[in-house]
PDB file with SEQRES, HELIX, SHEET and CRYST1 records, atoms N, CA, C and O in Angstrom:
SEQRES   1 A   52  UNK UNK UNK UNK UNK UNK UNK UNK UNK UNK UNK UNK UNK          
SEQRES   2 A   52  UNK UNK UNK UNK UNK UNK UNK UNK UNK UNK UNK UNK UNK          
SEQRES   3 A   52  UNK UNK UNK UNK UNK UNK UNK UNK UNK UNK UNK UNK UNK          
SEQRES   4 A   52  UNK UNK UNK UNK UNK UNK UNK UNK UNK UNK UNK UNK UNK          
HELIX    1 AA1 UNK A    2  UNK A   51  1                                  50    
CRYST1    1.000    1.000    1.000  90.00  90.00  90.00 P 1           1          
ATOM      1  N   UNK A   1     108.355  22.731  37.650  1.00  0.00           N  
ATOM      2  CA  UNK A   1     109.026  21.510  37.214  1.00  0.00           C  
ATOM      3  C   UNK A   1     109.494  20.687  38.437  1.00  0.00           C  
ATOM      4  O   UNK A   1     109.549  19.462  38.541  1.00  0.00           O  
ATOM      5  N   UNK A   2     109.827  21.660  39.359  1.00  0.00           N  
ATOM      6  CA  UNK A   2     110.522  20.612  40.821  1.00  0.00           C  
ATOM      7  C   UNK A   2     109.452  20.048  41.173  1.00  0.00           C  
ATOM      8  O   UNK A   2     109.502  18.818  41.210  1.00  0.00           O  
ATOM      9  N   UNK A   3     108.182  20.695  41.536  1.00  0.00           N  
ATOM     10  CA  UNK A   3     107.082  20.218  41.900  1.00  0.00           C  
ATOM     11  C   UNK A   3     106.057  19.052  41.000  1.00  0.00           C  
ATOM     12  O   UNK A   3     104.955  18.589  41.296  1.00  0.00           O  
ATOM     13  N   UNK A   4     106.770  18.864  40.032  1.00  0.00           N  
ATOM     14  CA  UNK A   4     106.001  18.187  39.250  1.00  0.00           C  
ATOM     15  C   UNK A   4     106.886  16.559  39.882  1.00  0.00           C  
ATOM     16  O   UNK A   4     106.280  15.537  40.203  1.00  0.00           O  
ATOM     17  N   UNK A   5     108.479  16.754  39.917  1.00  0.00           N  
ATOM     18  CA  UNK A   5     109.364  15.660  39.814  1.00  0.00           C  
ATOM     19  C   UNK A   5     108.596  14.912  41.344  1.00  0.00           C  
ATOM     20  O   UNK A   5     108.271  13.741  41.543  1.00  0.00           O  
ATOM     21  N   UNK A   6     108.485  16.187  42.293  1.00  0.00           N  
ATOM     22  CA  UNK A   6     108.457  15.167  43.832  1.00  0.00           C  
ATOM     23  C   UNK A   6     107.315  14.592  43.994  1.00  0.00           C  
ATOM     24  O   UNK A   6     107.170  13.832  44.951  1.00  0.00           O  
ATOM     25  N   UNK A   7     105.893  14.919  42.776  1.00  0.00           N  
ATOM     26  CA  UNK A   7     104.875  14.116  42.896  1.00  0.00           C  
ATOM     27  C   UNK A   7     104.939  12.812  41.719  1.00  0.00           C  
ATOM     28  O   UNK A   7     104.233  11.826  41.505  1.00  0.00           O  
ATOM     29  N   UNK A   8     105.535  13.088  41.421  1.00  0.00           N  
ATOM     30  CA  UNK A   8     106.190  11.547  40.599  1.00  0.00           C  
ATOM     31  C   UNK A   8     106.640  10.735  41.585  1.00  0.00           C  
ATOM     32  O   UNK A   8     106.119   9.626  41.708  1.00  0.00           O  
ATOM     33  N   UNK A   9     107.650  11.133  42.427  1.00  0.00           N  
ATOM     34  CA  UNK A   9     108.374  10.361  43.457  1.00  0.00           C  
ATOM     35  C   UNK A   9     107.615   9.911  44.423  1.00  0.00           C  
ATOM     36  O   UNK A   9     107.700   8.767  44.871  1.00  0.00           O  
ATOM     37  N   UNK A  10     106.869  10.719  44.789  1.00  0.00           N  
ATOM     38  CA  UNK A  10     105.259  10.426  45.624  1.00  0.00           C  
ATOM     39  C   UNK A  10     104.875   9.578  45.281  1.00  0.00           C  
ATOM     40  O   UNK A  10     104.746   8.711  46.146  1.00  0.00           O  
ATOM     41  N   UNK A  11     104.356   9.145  43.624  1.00  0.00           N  
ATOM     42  CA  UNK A  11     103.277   8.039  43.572  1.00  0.00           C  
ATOM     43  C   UNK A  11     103.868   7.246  43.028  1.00  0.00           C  
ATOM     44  O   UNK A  11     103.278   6.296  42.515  1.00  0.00           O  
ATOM     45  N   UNK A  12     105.234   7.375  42.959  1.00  0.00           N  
ATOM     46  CA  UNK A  12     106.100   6.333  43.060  1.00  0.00           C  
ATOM     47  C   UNK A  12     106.491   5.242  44.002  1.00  0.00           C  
ATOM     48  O   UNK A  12     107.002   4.123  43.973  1.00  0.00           O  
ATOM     49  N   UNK A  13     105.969   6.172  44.915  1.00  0.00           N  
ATOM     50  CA  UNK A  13     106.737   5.771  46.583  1.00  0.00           C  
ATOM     51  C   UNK A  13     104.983   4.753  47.037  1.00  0.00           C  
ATOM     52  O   UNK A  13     104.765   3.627  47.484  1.00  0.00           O  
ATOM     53  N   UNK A  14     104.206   5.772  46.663  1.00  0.00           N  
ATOM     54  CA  UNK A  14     102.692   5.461  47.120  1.00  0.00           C  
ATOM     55  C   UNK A  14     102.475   4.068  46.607  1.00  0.00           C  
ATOM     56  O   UNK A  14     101.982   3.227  47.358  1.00  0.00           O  
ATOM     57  N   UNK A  15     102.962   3.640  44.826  1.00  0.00           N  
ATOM     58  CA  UNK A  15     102.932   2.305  44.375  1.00  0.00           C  
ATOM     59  C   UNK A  15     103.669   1.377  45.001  1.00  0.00           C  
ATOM     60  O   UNK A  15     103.259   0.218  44.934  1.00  0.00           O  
ATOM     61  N   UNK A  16     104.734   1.615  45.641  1.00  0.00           N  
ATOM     62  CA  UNK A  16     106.032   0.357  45.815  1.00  0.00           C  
ATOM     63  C   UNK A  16     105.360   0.304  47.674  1.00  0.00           C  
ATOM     64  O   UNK A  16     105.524  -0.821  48.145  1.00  0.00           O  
ATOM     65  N   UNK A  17     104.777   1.173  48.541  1.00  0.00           N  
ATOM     66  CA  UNK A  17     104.057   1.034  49.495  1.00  0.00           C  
ATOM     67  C   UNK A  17     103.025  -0.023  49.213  1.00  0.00           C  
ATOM     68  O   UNK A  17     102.992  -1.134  49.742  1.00  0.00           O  
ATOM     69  N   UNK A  18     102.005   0.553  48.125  1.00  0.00           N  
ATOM     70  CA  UNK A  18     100.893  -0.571  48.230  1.00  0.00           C  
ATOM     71  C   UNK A  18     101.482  -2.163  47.477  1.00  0.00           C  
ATOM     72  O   UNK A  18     101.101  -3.304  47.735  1.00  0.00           O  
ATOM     73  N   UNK A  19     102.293  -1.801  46.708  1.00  0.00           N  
ATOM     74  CA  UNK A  19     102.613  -3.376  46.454  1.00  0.00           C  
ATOM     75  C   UNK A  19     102.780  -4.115  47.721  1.00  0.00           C  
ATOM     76  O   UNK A  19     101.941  -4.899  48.166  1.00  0.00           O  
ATOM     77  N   UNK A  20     104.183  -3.755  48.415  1.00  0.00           N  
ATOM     78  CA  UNK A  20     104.354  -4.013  49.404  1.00  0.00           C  
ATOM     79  C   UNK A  20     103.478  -4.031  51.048  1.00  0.00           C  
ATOM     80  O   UNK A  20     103.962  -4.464  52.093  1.00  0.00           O  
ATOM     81  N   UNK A  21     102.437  -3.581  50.915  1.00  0.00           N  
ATOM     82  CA  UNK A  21     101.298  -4.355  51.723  1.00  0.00           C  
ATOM     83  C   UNK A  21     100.683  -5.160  51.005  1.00  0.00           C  
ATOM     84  O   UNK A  21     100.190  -6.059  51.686  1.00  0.00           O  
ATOM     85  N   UNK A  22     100.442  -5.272  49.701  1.00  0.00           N  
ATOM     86  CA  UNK A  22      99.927  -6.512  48.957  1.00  0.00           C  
ATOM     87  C   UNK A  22     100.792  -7.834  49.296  1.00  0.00           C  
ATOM     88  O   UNK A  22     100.308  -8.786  49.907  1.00  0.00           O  
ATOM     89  N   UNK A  23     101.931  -7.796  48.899  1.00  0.00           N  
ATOM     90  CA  UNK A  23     102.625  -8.767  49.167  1.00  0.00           C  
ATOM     91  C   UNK A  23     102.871  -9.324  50.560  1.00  0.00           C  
ATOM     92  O   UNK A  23     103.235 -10.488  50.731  1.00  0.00           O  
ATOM     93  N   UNK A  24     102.670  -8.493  51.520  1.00  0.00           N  
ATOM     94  CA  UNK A  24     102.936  -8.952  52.988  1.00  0.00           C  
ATOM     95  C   UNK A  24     101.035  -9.280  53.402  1.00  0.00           C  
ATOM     96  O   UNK A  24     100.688  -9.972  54.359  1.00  0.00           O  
ATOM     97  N   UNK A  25     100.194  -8.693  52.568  1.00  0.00           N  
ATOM     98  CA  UNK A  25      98.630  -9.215  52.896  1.00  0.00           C  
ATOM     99  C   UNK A  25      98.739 -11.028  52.265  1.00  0.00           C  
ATOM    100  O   UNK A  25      98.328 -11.988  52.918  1.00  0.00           O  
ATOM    101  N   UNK A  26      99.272 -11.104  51.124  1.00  0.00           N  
ATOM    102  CA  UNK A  26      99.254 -12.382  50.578  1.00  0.00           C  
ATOM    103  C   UNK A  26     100.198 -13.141  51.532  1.00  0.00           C  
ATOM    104  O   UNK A  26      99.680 -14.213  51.844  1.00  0.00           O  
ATOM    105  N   UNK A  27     101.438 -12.951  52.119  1.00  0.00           N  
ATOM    106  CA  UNK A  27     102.436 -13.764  52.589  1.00  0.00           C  
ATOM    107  C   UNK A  27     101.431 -14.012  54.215  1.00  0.00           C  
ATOM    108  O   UNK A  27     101.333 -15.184  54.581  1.00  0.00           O  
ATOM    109  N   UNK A  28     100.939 -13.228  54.849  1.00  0.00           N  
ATOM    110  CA  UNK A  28      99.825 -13.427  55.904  1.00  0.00           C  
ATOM    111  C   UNK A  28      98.681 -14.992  55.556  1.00  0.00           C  
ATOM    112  O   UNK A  28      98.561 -16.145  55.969  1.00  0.00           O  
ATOM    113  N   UNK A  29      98.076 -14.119  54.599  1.00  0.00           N  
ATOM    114  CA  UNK A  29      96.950 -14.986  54.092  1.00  0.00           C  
ATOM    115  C   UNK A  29      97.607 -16.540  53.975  1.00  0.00           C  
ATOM    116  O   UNK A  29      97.165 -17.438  54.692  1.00  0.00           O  
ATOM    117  N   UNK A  30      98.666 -16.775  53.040  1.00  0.00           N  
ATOM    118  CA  UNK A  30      99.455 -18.107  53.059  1.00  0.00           C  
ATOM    119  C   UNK A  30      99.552 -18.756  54.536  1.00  0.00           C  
ATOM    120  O   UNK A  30      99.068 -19.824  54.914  1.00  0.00           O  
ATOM    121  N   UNK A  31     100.351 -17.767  55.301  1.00  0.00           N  
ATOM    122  CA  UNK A  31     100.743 -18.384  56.427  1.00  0.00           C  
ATOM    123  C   UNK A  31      99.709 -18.901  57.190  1.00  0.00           C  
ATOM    124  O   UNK A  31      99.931 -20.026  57.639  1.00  0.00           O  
ATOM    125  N   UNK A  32      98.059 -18.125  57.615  1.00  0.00           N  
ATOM    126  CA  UNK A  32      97.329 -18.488  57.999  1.00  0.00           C  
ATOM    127  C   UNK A  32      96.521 -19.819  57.776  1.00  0.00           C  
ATOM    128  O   UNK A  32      96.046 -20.542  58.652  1.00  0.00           O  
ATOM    129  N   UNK A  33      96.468 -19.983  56.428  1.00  0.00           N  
ATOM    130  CA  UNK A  33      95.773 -21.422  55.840  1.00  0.00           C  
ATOM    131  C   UNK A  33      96.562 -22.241  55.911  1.00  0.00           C  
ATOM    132  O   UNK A  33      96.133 -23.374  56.130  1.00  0.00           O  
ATOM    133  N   UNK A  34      98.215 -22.034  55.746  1.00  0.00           N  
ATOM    134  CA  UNK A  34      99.158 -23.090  55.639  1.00  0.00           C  
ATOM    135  C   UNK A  34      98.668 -23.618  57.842  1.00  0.00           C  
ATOM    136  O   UNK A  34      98.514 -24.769  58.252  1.00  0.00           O  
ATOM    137  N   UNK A  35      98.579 -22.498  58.585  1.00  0.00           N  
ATOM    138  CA  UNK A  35      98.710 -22.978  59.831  1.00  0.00           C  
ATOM    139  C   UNK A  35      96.939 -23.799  59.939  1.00  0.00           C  
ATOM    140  O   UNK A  35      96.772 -24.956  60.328  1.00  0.00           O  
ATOM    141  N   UNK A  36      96.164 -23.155  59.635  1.00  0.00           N  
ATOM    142  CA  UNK A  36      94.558 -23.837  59.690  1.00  0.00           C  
ATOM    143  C   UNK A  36      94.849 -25.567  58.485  1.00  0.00           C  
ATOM    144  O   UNK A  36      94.483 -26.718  58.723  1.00  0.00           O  
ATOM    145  N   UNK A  37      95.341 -25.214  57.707  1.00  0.00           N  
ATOM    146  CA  UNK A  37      95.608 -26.576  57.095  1.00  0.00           C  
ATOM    147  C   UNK A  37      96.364 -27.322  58.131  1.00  0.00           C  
ATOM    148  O   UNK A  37      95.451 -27.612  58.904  1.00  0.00           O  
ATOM    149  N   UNK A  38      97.297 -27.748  58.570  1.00  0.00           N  
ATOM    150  CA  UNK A  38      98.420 -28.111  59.758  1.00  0.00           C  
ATOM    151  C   UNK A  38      97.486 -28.574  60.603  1.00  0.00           C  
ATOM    152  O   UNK A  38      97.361 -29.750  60.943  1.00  0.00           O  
ATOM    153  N   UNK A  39      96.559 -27.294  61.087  1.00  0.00           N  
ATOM    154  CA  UNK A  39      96.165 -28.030  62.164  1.00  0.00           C  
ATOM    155  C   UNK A  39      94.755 -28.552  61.876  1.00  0.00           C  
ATOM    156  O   UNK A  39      94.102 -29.013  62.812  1.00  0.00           O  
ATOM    157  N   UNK A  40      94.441 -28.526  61.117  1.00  0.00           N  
ATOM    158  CA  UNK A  40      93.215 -29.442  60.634  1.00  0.00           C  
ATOM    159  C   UNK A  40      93.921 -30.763  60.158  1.00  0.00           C  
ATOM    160  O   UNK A  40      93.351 -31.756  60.611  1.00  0.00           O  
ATOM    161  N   UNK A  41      94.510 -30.914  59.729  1.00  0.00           N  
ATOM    162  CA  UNK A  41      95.348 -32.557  59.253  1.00  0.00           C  
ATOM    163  C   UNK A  41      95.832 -32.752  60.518  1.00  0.00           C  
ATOM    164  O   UNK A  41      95.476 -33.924  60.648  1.00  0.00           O  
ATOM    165  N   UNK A  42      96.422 -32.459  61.632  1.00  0.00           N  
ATOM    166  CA  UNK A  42      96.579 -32.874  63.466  1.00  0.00           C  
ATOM    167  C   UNK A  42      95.163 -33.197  63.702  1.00  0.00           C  
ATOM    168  O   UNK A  42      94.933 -34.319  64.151  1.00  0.00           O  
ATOM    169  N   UNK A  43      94.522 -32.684  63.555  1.00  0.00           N  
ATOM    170  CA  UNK A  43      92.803 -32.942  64.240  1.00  0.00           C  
ATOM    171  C   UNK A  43      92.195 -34.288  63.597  1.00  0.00           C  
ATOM    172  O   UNK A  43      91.503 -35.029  64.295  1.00  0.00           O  
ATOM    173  N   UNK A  44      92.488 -34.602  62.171  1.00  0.00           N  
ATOM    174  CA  UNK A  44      92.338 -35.526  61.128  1.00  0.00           C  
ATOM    175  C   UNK A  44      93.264 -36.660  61.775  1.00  0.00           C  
ATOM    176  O   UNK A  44      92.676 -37.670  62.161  1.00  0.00           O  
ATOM    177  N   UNK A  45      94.658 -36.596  61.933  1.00  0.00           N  
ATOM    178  CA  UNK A  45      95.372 -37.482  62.529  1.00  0.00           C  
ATOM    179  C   UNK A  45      94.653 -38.182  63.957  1.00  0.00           C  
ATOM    180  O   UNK A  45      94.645 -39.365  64.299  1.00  0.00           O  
ATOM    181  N   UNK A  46      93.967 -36.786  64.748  1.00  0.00           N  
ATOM    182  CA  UNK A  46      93.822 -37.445  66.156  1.00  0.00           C  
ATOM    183  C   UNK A  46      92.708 -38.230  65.916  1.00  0.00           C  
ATOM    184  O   UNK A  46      92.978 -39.416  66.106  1.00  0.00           O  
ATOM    185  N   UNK A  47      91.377 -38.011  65.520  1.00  0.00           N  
ATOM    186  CA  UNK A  47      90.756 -38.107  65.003  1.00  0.00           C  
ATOM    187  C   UNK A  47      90.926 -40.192  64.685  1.00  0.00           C  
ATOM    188  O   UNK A  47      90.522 -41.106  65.404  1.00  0.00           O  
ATOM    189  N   UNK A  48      91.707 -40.252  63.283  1.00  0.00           N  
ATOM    190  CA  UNK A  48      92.024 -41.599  63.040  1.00  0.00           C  
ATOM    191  C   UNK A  48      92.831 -41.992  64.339  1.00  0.00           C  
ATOM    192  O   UNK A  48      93.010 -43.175  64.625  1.00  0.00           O  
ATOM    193  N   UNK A  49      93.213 -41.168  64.955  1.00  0.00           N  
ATOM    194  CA  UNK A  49      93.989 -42.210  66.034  1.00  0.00           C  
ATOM    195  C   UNK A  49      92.807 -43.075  67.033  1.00  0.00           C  
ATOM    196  O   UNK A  49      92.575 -44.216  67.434  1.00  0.00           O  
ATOM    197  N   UNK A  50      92.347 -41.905  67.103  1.00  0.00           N  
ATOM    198  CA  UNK A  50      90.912 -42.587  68.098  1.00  0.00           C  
ATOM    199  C   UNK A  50      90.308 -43.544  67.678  1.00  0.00           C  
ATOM    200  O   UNK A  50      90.326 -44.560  68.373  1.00  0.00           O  
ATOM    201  N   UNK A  51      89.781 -43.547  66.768  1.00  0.00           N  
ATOM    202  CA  UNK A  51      88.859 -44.753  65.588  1.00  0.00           C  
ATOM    203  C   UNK A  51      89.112 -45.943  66.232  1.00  0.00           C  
ATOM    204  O   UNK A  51      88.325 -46.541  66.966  1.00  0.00           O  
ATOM    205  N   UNK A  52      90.397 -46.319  65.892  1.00  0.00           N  
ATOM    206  CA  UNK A  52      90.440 -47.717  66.026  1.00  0.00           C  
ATOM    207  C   UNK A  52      91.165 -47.569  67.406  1.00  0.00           C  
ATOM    208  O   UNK A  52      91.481 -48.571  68.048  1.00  0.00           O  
TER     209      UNK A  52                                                      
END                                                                             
């Protein structure tokens, strides 16, 4: 029975681990496009600056 409880707690622990690289893989992924977006609209800006 003890051994049954600490592998509960295990894949308990194992779920709230992988959420939590899910959530820090998604908060990455955001940050990266939010920075490639940024600097693609700077490049877009320089870009029209030159034009004219």
């Amino acid at each position: 029975m003890h051994s049954t409880h600490q592998v509960s707690i295990l894949e308990k622990s194992s779920l709230a681990i992988s959420l939590l690289f899910y959530g820090l893989q998604s908060v990455i992924h955001m940050l990266l496009n939010e920075k490639f977006l940024t600097w693609g609209h700077h490049q877009d800006l320089k870009r029209l600056m030159v034009l004219p």
